[in-house]
């Protein structure tokens, strides 16, 4: 972990601890106890279909002309999220580990790298209208001049993204590869393969649209998860409030991508936004910890399976030595 990541992680832990101290341990513990084991199992079960859909979104652009199977992409997406949420890495570390998992499933490195990159771009593109929707609902429910300014700023980002996506695929592919090879000169020998693979992925607009649509659906389902967790905690909120909270904390997390697990940042975001809808800090922190518990429960078996497959790959070399 780089120095910035270590410092951000330590600062996040201090911030999370301070928030718990201010809110009081008892209210946080009470909210978690109200959620209970039944609620925790329910939110774990509710999140698994989202992982499947996220894997399908990745597969849609990465399957290639050979129509690679879907399951490796679902598993690799699970590994990516597990590494980003449960290990002390930034989100970038999760992307690298997820790509490694997909390569272990037999997908060649070129397709892994480029499909991961495009998947991230499309996931971010799908987040823009989701955050816009959250901001628009917030403006309706909690009018504020500051929100209107934020909407204008994000609309400008959305317009820039639309312009970029409308560019000629060949030109975009060439520009991307030139930048990659300037940073990693060792890729020059594979330039033609990289270019042809990227062109193939960009030449299927229906696949790109389907992947973006699946990502947007997953963002919407995230709002449903937020509503469900508060329902089990007996702190009910409207689906509109759930969407506002989930979308805006998602935007905050995206901006703090260098903080491992968004520790502290996520907790602060929930305290701030939940307060707009009458939820006390204890409930907000309990909600954040419940989400982290969900992520760890899913991540544990996924990461174990990844390590088992990594170990199996080492066996032949050991037997030869």
mmCIF file of N, CA and C in Angstrom, residues 230-301:
data_model
loop_
_atom_site.group_PDB
_atom_site.id
_atom_site.type_symbol
_atom_site.label_atom_id
_atom_site.label_comp_id
_atom_site.label_asym_id
_atom_site.label_seq_id
_atom_site.Cartn_x
_atom_site.Cartn_y
_atom_site.Cartn_z
ATOM 1 N N UNK A 230 -32.526 -0.418 6.178
ATOM 2 C CA UNK A 230 -33.208 0.432 7.161
ATOM 3 C C UNK A 230 -34.538 -0.184 7.590
ATOM 4 N N UNK A 231 -35.178 -0.913 6.697
ATOM 5 C CA UNK A 231 -36.429 -1.598 7.060
ATOM 6 C C UNK A 231 -36.166 -2.620 8.163
ATOM 7 N N UNK A 232 -35.107 -3.416 8.023
ATOM 8 C CA UNK A 232 -34.788 -4.413 9.045
ATOM 9 C C UNK A 232 -34.296 -3.767 10.334
ATOM 10 N N UNK A 233 -33.740 -2.569 10.227
ATOM 11 C CA UNK A 233 -33.299 -1.864 11.424
ATOM 12 C C UNK A 233 -34.437 -1.109 12.100
ATOM 13 N N UNK A 234 -35.628 -1.210 11.537
ATOM 14 C CA UNK A 234 -36.825 -0.529 12.052
ATOM 15 C C UNK A 234 -36.627 0.982 12.089
ATOM 16 N N UNK A 235 -35.972 1.475 11.051
ATOM 17 C CA UNK A 235 -35.823 2.920 10.855
ATOM 18 C C UNK A 235 -36.246 3.209 9.424
ATOM 19 N N UNK A 236 -37.526 2.983 9.128
ATOM 20 C CA UNK A 236 -37.973 3.028 7.734
ATOM 21 C C UNK A 236 -37.822 4.405 7.099
ATOM 22 N N UNK A 237 -37.437 4.399 5.829
ATOM 23 C CA UNK A 237 -37.356 5.615 5.030
ATOM 24 C C UNK A 237 -38.031 5.341 3.697
ATOM 25 N N UNK A 238 -38.338 6.381 2.974
ATOM 26 C CA UNK A 238 -38.963 6.210 1.665
ATOM 27 C C UNK A 238 -37.928 5.723 0.657
ATOM 28 N N UNK A 239 -38.391 5.149 -0.438
ATOM 29 C CA UNK A 239 -37.481 4.682 -1.482
ATOM 30 C C UNK A 239 -36.762 5.865 -2.120
ATOM 31 N N UNK A 240 -37.432 7.032 -2.163
ATOM 32 C CA UNK A 240 -36.774 8.225 -2.703
ATOM 33 C C UNK A 240 -35.594 8.639 -1.824
ATOM 34 N N UNK A 241 -35.806 8.631 -0.497
ATOM 35 C CA UNK A 241 -34.718 8.972 0.419
ATOM 36 C C UNK A 241 -33.593 7.953 0.311
ATOM 37 N N UNK A 242 -33.955 6.673 0.172
ATOM 38 C CA UNK A 242 -32.939 5.631 0.026
ATOM 39 C C UNK A 242 -32.100 5.859 -1.222
ATOM 40 N N UNK A 243 -32.736 6.264 -2.306
ATOM 41 C CA UNK A 243 -32.003 6.514 -3.550
ATOM 42 C C UNK A 243 -31.069 7.712 -3.396
ATOM 43 N N UNK A 244 -31.540 8.754 -2.739
ATOM 44 C CA UNK A 244 -30.701 9.941 -2.526
ATOM 45 C C UNK A 244 -29.463 9.568 -1.707
ATOM 46 N N UNK A 245 -29.687 8.857 -0.612
ATOM 47 C CA UNK A 245 -28.570 8.479 0.266
ATOM 48 C C UNK A 245 -27.582 7.596 -0.480
ATOM 49 N N UNK A 246 -28.083 6.576 -1.159
ATOM 50 C CA UNK A 246 -27.190 5.631 -1.835
ATOM 51 C C UNK A 246 -26.426 6.291 -2.979
ATOM 52 N N UNK A 247 -27.116 7.100 -3.781
ATOM 53 C CA UNK A 247 -26.459 7.696 -4.943
ATOM 54 C C UNK A 247 -25.395 8.707 -4.536
ATOM 55 N N UNK A 248 -25.684 9.531 -3.538
ATOM 56 C CA UNK A 248 -24.736 10.574 -3.164
ATOM 57 C C UNK A 248 -23.559 10.023 -2.365
ATOM 58 N N UNK A 249 -23.795 9.020 -1.529
ATOM 59 C CA UNK A 249 -22.657 8.378 -0.870
ATOM 60 C C UNK A 249 -21.808 7.641 -1.907
ATOM 61 N N UNK A 250 -22.471 7.074 -2.924
ATOM 62 C CA UNK A 250 -21.709 6.447 -4.006
ATOM 63 C C UNK A 250 -20.817 7.448 -4.711
ATOM 64 N N UNK A 251 -21.320 8.657 -4.921
ATOM 65 C CA UNK A 251 -20.507 9.704 -5.546
ATOM 66 C C UNK A 251 -19.342 10.099 -4.643
ATOM 67 N N UNK A 252 -19.593 10.189 -3.337
ATOM 68 C CA UNK A 252 -18.530 10.529 -2.388
ATOM 69 C C UNK A 252 -17.453 9.444 -2.394
ATOM 70 N N UNK A 253 -17.891 8.196 -2.418
ATOM 71 C CA UNK A 253 -16.926 7.084 -2.458
ATOM 72 C C UNK A 253 -16.093 7.127 -3.738
ATOM 73 N N UNK A 254 -16.719 7.472 -4.846
ATOM 74 C CA UNK A 254 -15.985 7.534 -6.110
ATOM 75 C C UNK A 254 -14.887 8.592 -6.053
ATOM 76 N N UNK A 255 -15.162 9.707 -5.390
ATOM 77 C CA UNK A 255 -14.178 10.776 -5.277
ATOM 78 C C UNK A 255 -13.046 10.412 -4.323
ATOM 79 N N UNK A 256 -13.323 9.485 -3.414
ATOM 80 C CA UNK A 256 -12.307 9.072 -2.430
ATOM 81 C C UNK A 256 -11.779 7.680 -2.752
ATOM 82 N N UNK A 257 -11.592 7.400 -4.047
ATOM 83 C CA UNK A 257 -11.182 6.072 -4.492
ATOM 84 C C UNK A 257 -9.828 5.643 -3.911
ATOM 85 N N UNK A 258 -9.009 6.594 -3.503
ATOM 86 C CA UNK A 258 -7.673 6.279 -2.986
ATOM 87 C C UNK A 258 -7.701 5.834 -1.531
ATOM 88 N N UNK A 259 -8.851 5.936 -0.866
ATOM 89 C CA UNK A 259 -8.973 5.527 0.538
ATOM 90 C C UNK A 259 -9.381 4.063 0.586
ATOM 91 N N UNK A 260 -8.556 3.175 1.134
ATOM 92 C CA UNK A 260 -8.911 1.751 1.184
ATOM 93 C C UNK A 260 -10.257 1.520 1.857
ATOM 94 N N UNK A 261 -11.177 0.867 1.113
ATOM 95 C CA UNK A 261 -12.490 0.567 1.663
ATOM 96 C C UNK A 261 -13.335 1.787 1.957
ATOM 97 N N UNK A 262 -12.883 2.962 1.535
ATOM 98 C CA UNK A 262 -13.578 4.221 1.847
ATOM 99 C C UNK A 262 -13.867 4.328 3.342
ATOM 100 N N UNK A 263 -12.949 3.783 4.147
ATOM 101 C CA UNK A 263 -13.144 3.778 5.593
ATOM 102 C C UNK A 263 -13.227 5.207 6.117
ATOM 103 N N UNK A 264 -14.182 5.481 6.931
ATOM 104 C CA UNK A 264 -14.383 6.817 7.473
ATOM 105 C C UNK A 264 -15.163 7.706 6.533
ATOM 106 N N UNK A 265 -14.789 7.702 5.257
ATOM 107 C CA UNK A 265 -15.496 8.515 4.269
ATOM 108 C C UNK A 265 -16.938 8.037 4.132
ATOM 109 N N UNK A 266 -17.117 6.723 4.008
ATOM 110 C CA UNK A 266 -18.463 6.165 3.893
ATOM 111 C C UNK A 266 -19.290 6.486 5.131
ATOM 112 N N UNK A 267 -18.699 6.313 6.306
ATOM 113 C CA UNK A 267 -19.429 6.557 7.549
ATOM 114 C C UNK A 267 -19.842 8.030 7.665
ATOM 115 N N UNK A 268 -18.905 8.922 7.331
ATOM 116 C CA UNK A 268 -19.235 10.339 7.384
ATOM 117 C C UNK A 268 -20.320 10.723 6.403
ATOM 118 N N UNK A 269 -20.274 10.138 5.207
ATOM 119 C CA UNK A 269 -21.297 10.416 4.205
ATOM 120 C C UNK A 269 -22.678 9.979 4.656
ATOM 121 N N UNK A 270 -22.750 8.809 5.267
ATOM 122 C CA UNK A 270 -24.056 8.329 5.732
ATOM 123 C C UNK A 270 -24.588 9.178 6.883
ATOM 124 N N UNK A 271 -23.714 9.572 7.807
ATOM 125 C CA UNK A 271 -24.160 10.421 8.915
ATOM 126 C C UNK A 271 -24.728 11.728 8.380
ATOM 127 N N UNK A 272 -24.031 12.320 7.414
ATOM 128 C CA UNK A 272 -24.453 13.599 6.850
ATOM 129 C C UNK A 272 -25.789 13.484 6.119
ATOM 130 N N UNK A 273 -25.903 12.487 5.239
ATOM 131 C CA UNK A 273 -27.097 12.389 4.389
ATOM 132 C C UNK A 273 -28.297 11.806 5.132
ATOM 133 N N UNK A 274 -28.049 10.857 6.018
ATOM 134 C CA UNK A 274 -29.175 10.301 6.773
ATOM 135 C C UNK A 274 -29.794 11.356 7.688
ATOM 136 N N UNK A 275 -28.957 12.283 8.148
ATOM 137 C CA UNK A 275 -29.481 13.343 8.999
ATOM 138 C C UNK A 275 -30.499 14.219 8.301
ATOM 139 N N UNK A 276 -30.409 14.311 6.963
ATOM 140 C CA UNK A 276 -31.376 15.101 6.207
ATOM 141 C C UNK A 276 -32.785 14.518 6.289
ATOM 142 N N UNK A 277 -32.876 13.235 6.622
ATOM 143 C CA UNK A 277 -34.180 12.565 6.641
ATOM 144 C C UNK A 277 -34.553 12.100 8.040
ATOM 145 N N UNK A 278 -33.980 12.766 9.031
ATOM 146 C CA UNK A 278 -34.380 12.520 10.411
ATOM 147 C C UNK A 278 -33.791 11.293 11.054
ATOM 148 N N UNK A 279 -32.796 10.681 10.447
ATOM 149 C CA UNK A 279 -32.162 9.501 11.037
ATOM 150 C C UNK A 279 -30.988 9.943 11.898
ATOM 151 N N UNK A 280 -30.912 9.421 13.111
ATOM 152 C CA UNK A 280 -29.848 9.841 14.017
ATOM 153 C C UNK A 280 -28.514 9.215 13.598
ATOM 154 N N UNK A 281 -27.383 9.787 14.044
ATOM 155 C CA UNK A 281 -26.068 9.275 13.659
ATOM 156 C C UNK A 281 -25.849 7.812 14.024
ATOM 157 N N UNK A 282 -26.436 7.366 15.133
ATOM 158 C CA UNK A 282 -26.278 5.965 15.514
ATOM 159 C C UNK A 282 -26.840 5.025 14.468
ATOM 160 N N UNK A 283 -28.031 5.351 13.953
ATOM 161 C CA UNK A 283 -28.645 4.518 12.916
ATOM 162 C C UNK A 283 -27.835 4.576 11.632
ATOM 163 N N UNK A 284 -27.318 5.770 11.288
ATOM 164 C CA UNK A 284 -26.523 5.914 10.075
ATOM 165 C C UNK A 284 -25.246 5.090 10.146
ATOM 166 N N UNK A 285 -24.569 5.133 11.298
ATOM 167 C CA UNK A 285 -23.341 4.369 11.459
ATOM 168 C C UNK A 285 -23.627 2.870 11.473
ATOM 169 N N UNK A 286 -24.719 2.475 12.128
ATOM 170 C CA UNK A 286 -25.090 1.063 12.140
ATOM 171 C C UNK A 286 -25.370 0.582 10.724
ATOM 172 N N UNK A 287 -26.007 1.419 9.936
ATOM 173 C CA UNK A 287 -26.270 1.075 8.538
ATOM 174 C C UNK A 287 -24.955 0.849 7.787
ATOM 175 N N UNK A 288 -23.989 1.757 7.973
ATOM 176 C CA UNK A 288 -22.702 1.613 7.302
ATOM 177 C C UNK A 288 -21.988 0.343 7.741
ATOM 178 N N UNK A 289 -22.009 0.047 9.029
ATOM 179 C CA UNK A 289 -21.354 -1.158 9.526
ATOM 180 C C UNK A 289 -22.071 -2.417 9.040
ATOM 181 N N UNK A 290 -23.391 -2.346 8.895
ATOM 182 C CA UNK A 290 -24.138 -3.489 8.366
ATOM 183 C C UNK A 290 -23.729 -3.771 6.922
ATOM 184 N N UNK A 291 -23.541 -2.712 6.142
ATOM 185 C CA UNK A 291 -23.074 -2.889 4.764
ATOM 186 C C UNK A 291 -21.678 -3.490 4.733
ATOM 187 N N UNK A 292 -20.832 -3.069 5.632
ATOM 188 C CA UNK A 292 -19.484 -3.630 5.680
ATOM 189 C C UNK A 292 -19.525 -5.093 6.106
ATOM 190 N N UNK A 293 -20.389 -5.422 7.055
ATOM 191 C CA UNK A 293 -20.529 -6.820 7.471
ATOM 192 C C UNK A 293 -21.030 -7.681 6.310
ATOM 193 N N UNK A 294 -21.984 -7.155 5.552
ATOM 194 C CA UNK A 294 -22.466 -7.856 4.361
ATOM 195 C C UNK A 294 -21.330 -8.111 3.386
ATOM 196 N N UNK A 295 -20.522 -7.088 3.134
ATOM 197 C CA UNK A 295 -19.427 -7.223 2.184
ATOM 198 C C UNK A 295 -18.412 -8.259 2.648
ATOM 199 N N UNK A 296 -18.109 -8.285 3.949
ATOM 200 C CA UNK A 296 -17.132 -9.236 4.472
ATOM 201 C C UNK A 296 -17.669 -10.659 4.395
ATOM 202 N N UNK A 297 -18.952 -10.843 4.708
ATOM 203 C CA UNK A 297 -19.537 -12.184 4.642
ATOM 204 C C UNK A 297 -19.523 -12.731 3.221
ATOM 205 N N UNK A 298 -19.717 -11.875 2.247
ATOM 206 C CA UNK A 298 -19.651 -12.314 0.855
ATOM 207 C C UNK A 298 -18.203 -12.477 0.415
ATOM 208 N N UNK A 299 -17.342 -11.554 0.865
ATOM 209 C CA UNK A 299 -15.957 -11.560 0.407
ATOM 210 C C UNK A 299 -15.179 -12.772 0.899
ATOM 211 N N UNK A 300 -15.452 -13.219 2.123
ATOM 212 C CA UNK A 300 -14.641 -14.291 2.707
ATOM 213 C C UNK A 300 -14.605 -15.543 1.824
ATOM 214 N N UNK A 301 -15.758 -16.144 1.469
ATOM 215 C CA UNK A 301 -15.687 -17.339 0.621
ATOM 216 C C UNK A 301 -15.171 -17.049 -0.786
#
